[in-house]
Short mmCIF file of C-alpha atoms and ligand atoms in Angstrom, two decimals:
data_model
loop_
_atom_site.label_atom_id
_atom_site.label_comp_id
_atom_site.label_asym_id
_atom_site.label_seq_id
_atom_site.Cartn_x
_atom_site.Cartn_y
_atom_site.Cartn_z
CA UNK R 1 -13.25 -10.31 -18.10
CA UNK R 2 -13.41 -12.36 -15.02
CA UNK R 3 -9.86 -12.17 -12.83
CA UNK R 4 -9.10 -14.30 -10.33
CA UNK R 5 -6.05 -12.53 -8.18
CA UNK R 6 -3.78 -13.88 -5.52
CA UNK R 7 -1.38 -11.70 -3.16
CA UNK R 8 1.11 -13.44 -0.83
CA UNK R 9 4.10 -10.94 -0.74
CA UNK R 10 3.81 -10.19 2.87
CA UNK R 11 1.62 -10.99 6.05
CA UNK R 12 -1.68 -10.95 4.27
CA UNK R 13 -2.96 -13.90 2.38
CA UNK R 14 -5.37 -12.32 -0.39
CA UNK R 15 -7.61 -14.08 -3.06
CA UNK R 16 -10.10 -11.78 -5.32
CA UNK R 17 -12.44 -12.28 -8.10
CA UNK R 18 -13.14 -9.20 -10.08
CA UNK R 19 -14.88 -8.09 -13.32
CA UNK R 20 -12.47 -6.01 -15.24
CA UNK R 21 -13.54 -3.82 -18.23
CA UNK R 22 -12.46 -0.79 -19.98
CA UNK R 23 -8.97 0.23 -21.74
CA UNK R 24 -5.63 0.88 -20.16
CA UNK R 25 -6.75 4.73 -20.29
CA UNK R 26 -9.92 4.06 -18.54
CA UNK R 27 -9.80 0.86 -16.66
CA UNK R 28 -13.00 -0.16 -14.86
CA UNK R 29 -13.34 -2.52 -12.08
CA UNK R 30 -16.05 -4.38 -9.94
CA UNK R 31 -14.83 -6.39 -7.12
CA UNK R 32 -17.24 -9.74 -6.91
CA UNK R 33 -14.77 -10.89 -3.73
CA UNK R 34 -12.03 -10.07 -1.64
CA UNK R 35 -10.95 -12.35 0.58
CA UNK R 36 -8.04 -11.55 2.93
CA UNK R 37 -6.78 -13.28 6.14
CA UNK R 38 -4.19 -11.38 8.04
CA UNK R 39 -1.25 -13.18 10.04
CA UNK R 40 -0.65 -10.03 12.22
CA UNK R 41 -1.54 -12.31 15.54
CA UNK R 42 1.14 -14.85 14.20
CA UNK R 43 3.93 -12.30 13.69
CA UNK R 44 3.07 -10.08 16.67
CA UNK R 45 5.16 -12.08 19.20
CA UNK R 46 8.18 -11.43 17.15
CA UNK R 47 7.82 -7.58 16.53
CA UNK R 48 7.76 -7.88 12.51
CA UNK R 49 7.19 -10.21 9.96
CA UNK R 50 8.95 -13.48 10.02
CA UNK R 51 9.55 -14.81 6.23
CA UNK R 52 9.30 -18.60 7.06
CA UNK R 53 6.14 -18.22 8.90
CA UNK R 54 4.71 -16.10 6.44
CA UNK R 55 5.18 -18.71 3.91
CA UNK R 56 3.80 -21.45 6.31
CA UNK R 57 0.65 -19.45 6.62
CA UNK R 58 0.23 -18.57 3.27
CA UNK R 59 0.37 -22.36 2.50
CA UNK R 60 -2.17 -22.76 5.10
CA UNK R 61 -4.65 -20.14 4.01
CA UNK R 62 -4.52 -20.28 0.09
CA UNK R 63 -6.66 -23.34 -0.28
CA UNK R 64 -9.13 -22.28 2.48
CA UNK R 65 -9.63 -18.94 0.88
CA UNK R 66 -10.16 -20.68 -2.44
CA UNK R 67 -12.25 -23.01 -1.06
CA UNK R 68 -14.57 -20.25 0.23
CA UNK R 69 -14.63 -18.63 -3.13
CA UNK R 70 -15.61 -21.83 -5.13
CA UNK R 71 -18.20 -22.35 -2.34
CA UNK R 72 -19.65 -19.06 -2.92
CA UNK R 73 -19.15 -19.14 -6.95
CA UNK R 74 -19.43 -22.83 -7.74
CA UNK R 75 -19.52 -22.36 -11.50
CA UNK R 76 -16.51 -20.00 -11.17
CA UNK R 77 -14.49 -19.71 -14.65
CA UNK R 78 -12.03 -17.05 -14.64
CA UNK R 79 -10.75 -15.74 -17.93
CA UNK R 80 -7.33 -14.78 -16.45
CA UNK R 81 -5.39 -15.51 -13.31
CA UNK R 82 -2.99 -12.98 -11.94
CA UNK R 83 -0.60 -13.22 -9.14
CA UNK R 84 1.88 -10.92 -7.18
CA UNK R 85 5.18 -11.64 -8.48
CA UNK R 86 7.27 -8.83 -6.59
CA UNK R 87 8.33 -6.96 -4.64
CA UNK R 88 7.96 -8.90 -1.34
CA UNK R 89 9.31 -11.70 0.81
CA UNK R 90 10.42 -14.40 -1.81
CA UNK R 91 9.30 -17.38 0.20
CA UNK R 92 5.90 -15.74 0.69
CA UNK R 93 5.92 -14.76 -3.03
CA UNK R 94 6.70 -18.30 -4.31
CA UNK R 95 3.51 -19.71 -2.20
CA UNK R 96 1.11 -17.59 -4.40
CA UNK R 97 2.88 -18.22 -7.65
CA UNK R 98 2.84 -21.84 -7.08
CA UNK R 99 -0.45 -21.92 -6.16
CA UNK R 100 -1.63 -19.62 -9.05
CA UNK R 101 0.21 -21.77 -11.50
CA UNK R 102 -1.64 -24.70 -10.68
CA UNK R 103 -5.19 -22.85 -11.10
CA UNK R 104 -4.13 -21.62 -14.43
CA UNK R 105 -3.31 -25.15 -15.58
CA UNK R 106 -6.52 -26.41 -13.98
CA UNK R 107 -8.83 -23.64 -15.48
CA UNK R 108 -6.88 -23.65 -18.72
CA UNK R 109 -6.25 -19.84 -18.67
CA UNK R 110 -3.39 -17.45 -18.91
CA UNK R 111 -1.36 -16.45 -15.96
CA UNK R 112 -0.40 -12.95 -15.69
CA UNK R 113 2.24 -11.57 -13.34
CA UNK R 114 1.54 -8.40 -11.25
CA UNK R 115 3.51 -5.93 -9.37
CA UNK R 116 2.63 -5.20 -5.70
CA UNK R 117 3.32 -1.47 -6.12
CA UNK R 118 1.22 -1.11 -9.08
CA UNK R 119 -1.68 -2.70 -7.10
CA UNK R 120 -1.26 -0.06 -4.56
CA UNK R 121 -1.14 2.66 -7.12
CA UNK R 122 -4.26 1.72 -8.81
CA UNK R 123 -6.07 0.56 -5.70
CA UNK R 124 -8.18 4.06 -5.65
CA UNK R 125 -9.88 2.50 -8.88
CA UNK R 126 -11.49 -0.05 -6.77
CA UNK R 127 -13.95 2.45 -5.48
CA UNK R 128 -15.33 3.15 -8.87
CA UNK R 129 -18.39 0.85 -8.58
CA UNK R 130 -19.66 2.77 -5.49
CA UNK R 131 -18.99 6.00 -7.24
CA UNK R 132 -21.13 4.89 -10.40
CA UNK R 133 -23.86 3.91 -7.83
CA UNK R 134 -23.55 7.62 -6.62
CA UNK R 135 -21.74 7.15 -3.14
CA UNK R 136 -18.23 8.23 -3.49
CA UNK R 137 -17.98 11.02 -5.80
CA UNK R 138 -14.33 11.74 -6.00
CA UNK R 139 -13.77 8.30 -8.13
CA UNK R 140 -16.55 9.06 -10.52
CA UNK R 141 -14.13 11.76 -11.87
CA UNK R 142 -11.04 9.21 -11.68
CA UNK R 143 -10.42 9.06 -15.43
CA UNK R 144 -11.26 12.54 -16.59
CA UNK R 145 -8.61 15.08 -16.64
CA UNK R 146 -6.57 13.84 -13.86
CA UNK R 147 -3.08 13.50 -15.45
CA UNK R 148 -0.42 14.63 -14.90
CA UNK R 149 -0.69 13.24 -11.51
CA UNK R 150 1.58 12.91 -8.36
CA UNK R 151 1.42 9.67 -6.63
CA UNK R 152 2.72 8.95 -3.19
CA UNK R 153 3.11 5.15 -2.30
CA UNK R 154 3.95 4.70 1.51
CA UNK R 155 3.85 1.23 2.70
CA UNK R 156 6.06 -1.04 5.08
CA UNK R 157 8.67 -1.41 2.38
CA UNK R 158 8.36 1.66 0.09
CA UNK R 159 8.05 5.24 0.06
CA UNK R 160 7.79 6.27 -3.68
CA UNK R 161 6.84 9.52 -5.36
CA UNK R 162 5.74 9.00 -9.10
CA UNK R 163 4.57 11.63 -11.72
CA UNK R 164 2.04 9.90 -14.05
CA UNK R 165 1.23 11.03 -17.38
CA UNK R 166 -1.28 8.51 -17.89
CA UNK R 167 -2.32 4.85 -15.89
CA UNK R 168 0.47 3.20 -18.07
CA UNK R 169 3.29 6.06 -18.20
CA UNK R 170 5.21 7.37 -15.35
CA UNK R 171 8.39 8.48 -13.93
CA UNK R 172 9.86 7.86 -10.48
CA UNK R 173 10.52 11.03 -8.90
CA UNK R 174 12.07 10.27 -5.77
CA UNK R 175 11.89 7.48 -2.84
CA UNK R 176 13.38 7.01 0.60
CA UNK R 177 17.12 6.51 0.96
CA UNK R 178 16.77 4.41 3.78
CA UNK R 179 13.52 3.42 6.17
CA UNK R 180 10.19 3.26 4.42
CA UNK R 181 7.62 5.36 5.90
CA UNK R 182 5.78 2.54 7.60
CA UNK R 183 8.75 0.95 8.70
CA UNK R 184 9.43 4.15 10.67
CA UNK R 185 6.03 4.01 12.42
CA UNK R 186 6.97 0.38 13.27
CA UNK R 187 10.26 0.99 14.82
CA UNK R 188 8.84 4.10 16.84
CA UNK R 189 6.06 1.89 17.89
CA UNK R 190 8.52 -0.60 19.25
CA UNK R 191 10.48 2.16 20.93
CA UNK R 192 7.28 2.74 22.64
CA UNK R 193 6.19 -0.74 23.68
CA UNK R 194 3.52 -0.69 21.49
CA UNK R 195 2.68 -3.88 19.28
CA UNK R 196 3.32 -4.82 15.61
CA UNK R 197 2.18 -3.41 13.49
CA UNK R 198 3.17 -0.01 14.86
CA UNK R 199 1.30 2.24 12.25
CA UNK R 200 -2.18 2.00 13.73
CA UNK R 201 -0.93 1.99 17.28
CA UNK R 202 1.03 5.30 16.84
CA UNK R 203 -1.94 6.86 15.29
CA UNK R 204 -4.29 5.51 17.95
CA UNK R 205 -2.06 7.03 20.94
CA UNK R 206 -1.23 10.06 19.17
CA UNK R 207 -4.77 11.22 19.35
CA UNK R 208 -4.00 12.06 22.85
CA UNK R 209 -0.86 13.77 22.43
CA UNK R 210 0.37 17.33 21.42
CA UNK R 211 2.15 17.33 17.79
CA UNK R 212 3.90 20.24 18.87
CA UNK R 213 5.36 18.87 22.20
CA UNK R 214 8.68 17.92 20.81
CA UNK R 215 10.39 19.37 17.77
CA UNK R 216 11.53 16.28 16.05
CA UNK R 217 13.34 16.64 12.88
CA UNK R 218 11.94 16.87 9.17
CA UNK R 219 14.64 14.93 7.26
CA UNK R 220 15.28 16.45 3.74
CA UNK R 221 12.39 18.60 3.75
CA UNK R 222 14.51 21.52 2.78
CA UNK R 223 16.50 19.69 -0.07
CA UNK R 224 15.65 20.15 -3.63
CA UNK R 225 14.83 16.76 -4.54
CA UNK R 226 12.04 14.26 -4.10
CA UNK R 227 13.70 11.79 -1.85
CA UNK R 228 12.85 11.03 1.61
CA UNK R 229 14.89 9.65 4.82
CA UNK R 230 13.27 8.43 7.78
CA UNK R 231 15.92 6.62 9.73
CA UNK R 232 17.39 9.93 11.50
CA UNK R 233 13.78 10.52 12.52
CA UNK R 234 13.39 7.19 14.32
CA UNK R 235 17.06 7.97 15.84
CA UNK R 236 15.94 11.10 17.31
CA UNK R 237 13.01 9.43 18.84
CA UNK R 238 15.50 7.18 20.38
CA UNK R 239 17.70 9.62 21.97
CA UNK R 240 14.89 11.72 22.89
CA UNK R 241 13.51 8.54 24.73
CA UNK R 242 16.90 7.88 26.26
CA UNK R 243 17.36 11.32 27.53
CA UNK R 244 13.89 11.97 28.86
CA UNK R 245 12.91 8.40 30.27
CA UNK R 246 16.07 7.17 31.51
CA UNK R 247 14.41 4.57 33.86
CA UNK R 248 12.50 3.31 30.93
CA UNK R 249 9.19 3.99 32.50
CA UNK R 250 7.27 5.95 30.16
CA UNK R 251 3.91 7.75 31.42
CA UNK R 252 0.86 7.47 29.15
CA UNK R 253 0.88 11.38 28.64
CA UNK R 254 4.59 11.00 27.50
CA UNK R 255 4.12 8.44 25.08
CA UNK R 256 1.04 10.09 23.32
CA UNK R 257 3.22 13.22 22.95
CA UNK R 258 6.23 11.15 21.46
CA UNK R 259 3.69 9.60 19.16
CA UNK R 260 2.03 12.86 18.11
CA UNK R 261 5.11 14.64 17.65
CA UNK R 262 6.73 11.80 15.58
CA UNK R 263 3.81 11.53 13.34
CA UNK R 264 3.50 15.14 12.81
CA UNK R 265 7.22 15.19 11.71
CA UNK R 266 6.73 12.24 9.30
CA UNK R 267 3.63 13.47 7.79
CA UNK R 268 5.21 17.23 7.50
CA UNK R 269 7.82 15.64 5.33
CA UNK R 270 5.21 13.38 3.44
CA UNK R 271 2.71 15.90 2.64
CA UNK R 272 5.06 18.93 2.12
CA UNK R 273 7.27 16.82 -0.35
CA UNK R 274 4.43 15.72 -2.16
CA UNK R 275 2.71 18.88 -2.70
CA UNK R 276 5.78 20.45 -3.82
CA UNK R 277 6.12 17.72 -6.32
CA UNK R 278 2.58 18.30 -7.47
CA UNK R 279 3.13 22.17 -7.70
CA UNK R 280 6.41 21.68 -9.50
CA UNK R 281 4.65 19.64 -12.20
CA UNK R 282 1.42 21.14 -12.74
CA UNK R 283 -0.19 18.14 -11.34
CA UNK R 284 -4.21 17.79 -11.64
CA UNK R 285 -4.42 15.06 -9.07
CA UNK R 286 -2.55 13.74 -6.13
CA UNK R 287 -2.97 9.92 -5.52
CA UNK R 288 -2.18 8.25 -1.95
CA UNK R 289 -1.86 4.50 -1.45
CA UNK R 290 -0.08 1.94 0.65
CA UNK R 291 -0.72 0.79 4.07
CA UNK R 292 0.35 4.18 5.43
CA UNK R 293 -2.33 5.64 3.48
CA UNK R 294 -4.85 4.22 6.12
CA UNK R 295 -3.42 6.78 8.43
CA UNK R 296 -6.40 9.43 8.84
CA UNK R 297 -4.13 12.41 9.47
CA UNK R 298 -2.04 11.88 6.40
CA UNK R 299 -5.34 11.44 4.27
CA UNK R 300 -6.80 14.49 5.75
CA UNK R 301 -3.80 16.71 5.58
CA UNK R 302 -2.93 15.63 1.87
CA UNK R 303 -6.44 16.07 0.66
CA UNK R 304 -6.43 19.55 2.52
CA UNK R 305 -3.27 20.53 0.87
CA UNK R 306 -3.88 19.29 -2.90
CA UNK R 307 -7.18 21.00 -2.65
CA UNK R 308 -5.19 24.25 -1.79
CA UNK R 309 -3.39 24.02 -4.92
CA UNK R 310 -6.35 23.01 -7.15
CA UNK R 311 -5.57 19.17 -7.48
CA UNK R 312 -8.06 16.43 -7.20
CA UNK R 313 -7.18 14.02 -4.47
CA UNK R 314 -7.83 9.97 -4.67
CA UNK R 315 -7.19 7.78 -2.18
CA UNK R 316 -8.58 4.13 -1.90
CA UNK R 317 -11.18 3.04 0.68
CA UNK R 318 -9.87 1.94 3.94
CA UNK R 319 -10.40 -1.82 3.14
CA UNK R 320 -7.95 -1.65 0.22
CA UNK R 321 -5.07 0.43 1.62
CA UNK R 322 -3.50 -2.76 3.40
CA UNK R 323 -2.30 -5.46 1.16
CA UNK R 324 -5.48 -7.46 -0.56
CA UNK R 325 -6.25 -9.46 -3.68
CA UNK R 326 -8.44 -7.08 -5.51
CA UNK R 327 -5.64 -4.39 -6.02
CA UNK R 328 -3.70 -7.09 -7.62
CA UNK R 329 -6.64 -8.02 -9.99
CA UNK R 330 -6.41 -4.27 -11.34
CA UNK R 331 -2.69 -4.50 -11.73
CA UNK R 332 -2.86 -7.97 -13.40
CA UNK R 333 -5.32 -6.60 -15.83
CA UNK R 334 -3.48 -3.41 -16.69
CA UNK R 335 -0.22 -5.73 -16.90
CA UNK R 336 -2.43 -7.69 -19.41
CA UNK R 337 -3.59 -4.68 -21.29
CA UNK R 338 -0.25 -3.16 -21.47
CA UNK R 339 1.44 -6.31 -22.32
CA UNK R 340 3.98 -6.57 -19.51
CA UNK R 341 4.66 -9.69 -19.23
CA UNK R 342 6.29 -9.91 -15.85
CA UNK R 343 8.20 -13.01 -15.63
CA UNK R 344 6.45 -15.72 -13.35
CA UNK R 345 8.95 -15.92 -10.64
CA UNK R 346 9.46 -14.28 -7.34
CA UNK R 347 11.35 -10.83 -7.54
CA UNK R 348 11.71 -9.56 -3.85
CA UNK R 349 13.31 -6.28 -5.09
CA UNK R 350 11.12 -5.60 -8.29
CA UNK R 351 11.01 -1.86 -8.94
CA UNK R 352 8.09 0.17 -10.19
O1 LIG U 1 1.09 -1.87 2.30
P1 LIG U 1 1.04 -2.69 3.53
O2 LIG U 1 -0.05 -3.59 4.03
O3 LIG U 1 2.47 -3.62 3.36
C1 LIG U 1 3.57 -3.37 2.57
O4 LIG U 1 3.40 -3.52 1.24
O5 LIG U 1 4.48 -2.79 3.19
O6 LIG U 1 1.65 -1.53 4.79
C2 LIG U 1 1.85 -1.92 5.68
C3 LIG U 1 2.50 -0.58 6.58
C4 LIG U 1 2.87 -1.18 7.92
O7 LIG U 1 4.35 -0.37 7.98
C5 LIG U 1 2.11 -0.20 8.95
O8 LIG U 1 2.50 0.11 10.44
C6 LIG U 1 1.54 0.69 7.98
O9 LIG U 1 1.52 0.37 6.77
N1 LIG U 1 0.29 1.42 8.60
C7 LIG U 1 0.15 2.50 9.27
C8 LIG U 1 -1.18 2.65 9.34
N2 LIG U 1 -1.61 1.47 9.35
C9 LIG U 1 -0.76 0.66 8.58
N3 LIG U 1 0.84 3.72 9.22
C10 LIG U 1 0.57 4.63 9.86
N4 LIG U 1 -0.56 4.90 10.41
C11 LIG U 1 -1.77 3.98 9.93
N5 LIG U 1 -3.03 4.00 10.42
ZN1 LIG U 2 1.98 -3.40 0.46
#
């Protein structure tokens, strides 16, 4: 079935066309088009996403991206249209929903609501086609003996640990009690006068720093639960900078050490708690997704630690880590198969 998917929950406008097949136990995705326009340069001067600007840009970008899609595929006739209904910024979500409703009417096909977080969760399946052609070996095994699985979803708005018994059945083990992991990267980047979004910037300058230079706290690491907390870590960075850079002039070397030590502390907690959850639940695989999953150090460390406990490791290709339409295509297909019937209205705080 051909699915047209629309994503506008935050600062990326995404439209994708996928050919989906298979069952809810073994879904198969072939991405035909995955068009994404990022709004990062628009929001950068404000140091974060401005909801009304996001809405304005989505309104502008949706017809442009759809026009490109139709130009490439003049005979386009989707069997189903899916759109992110939450979680995200409500004014932004509504732009995608309204656009999708009009398209569903035009094509006379069903419209299915999709969860942005389920999109991240399933995003590693987008690399399957490549695996079938013999390149990424990991995903080829994707549907065999991988459950129970532990999934870590880390983005700008969420830090969630799930235990999955199948692609349709999961339980939330834990989540952040305050800031999301990506939010912590973004806030620390701001303290270091680095541009938004901070995650890639922290990772870039951390390469020149010493991760053991500063002993930042590892919040909640020792606690016997699967929750996270990142606001104390951010505050520790703030105090460190206040005490050690009173004149607000940070040398490049000091910035690099702060970035590397902060990243080390954040990754320590994320990796150790995820692996503990995997070991406690006898997980056969560990799945990593969300914008922060673009972090190479996190990918490498979690892959290494998963291997040590005999679990397979799945992570999407880099291009599918940040928000995109293709991941919503899978989430919509799964919602359709699972008869989830999410209400077609923006739900900013929708849970997984
Ligand atoms: O999933 P996403 O695109 O949007 C949300 O759903 O929130 O994630 C964006 C987040 C931002 O906080 C950004 O700083 C973070 O992902 N991020 C990273 C990296 N690339 C993006 N964090 C750490 N390291 C990275 N390389
Ligand atoms: Zn996201």
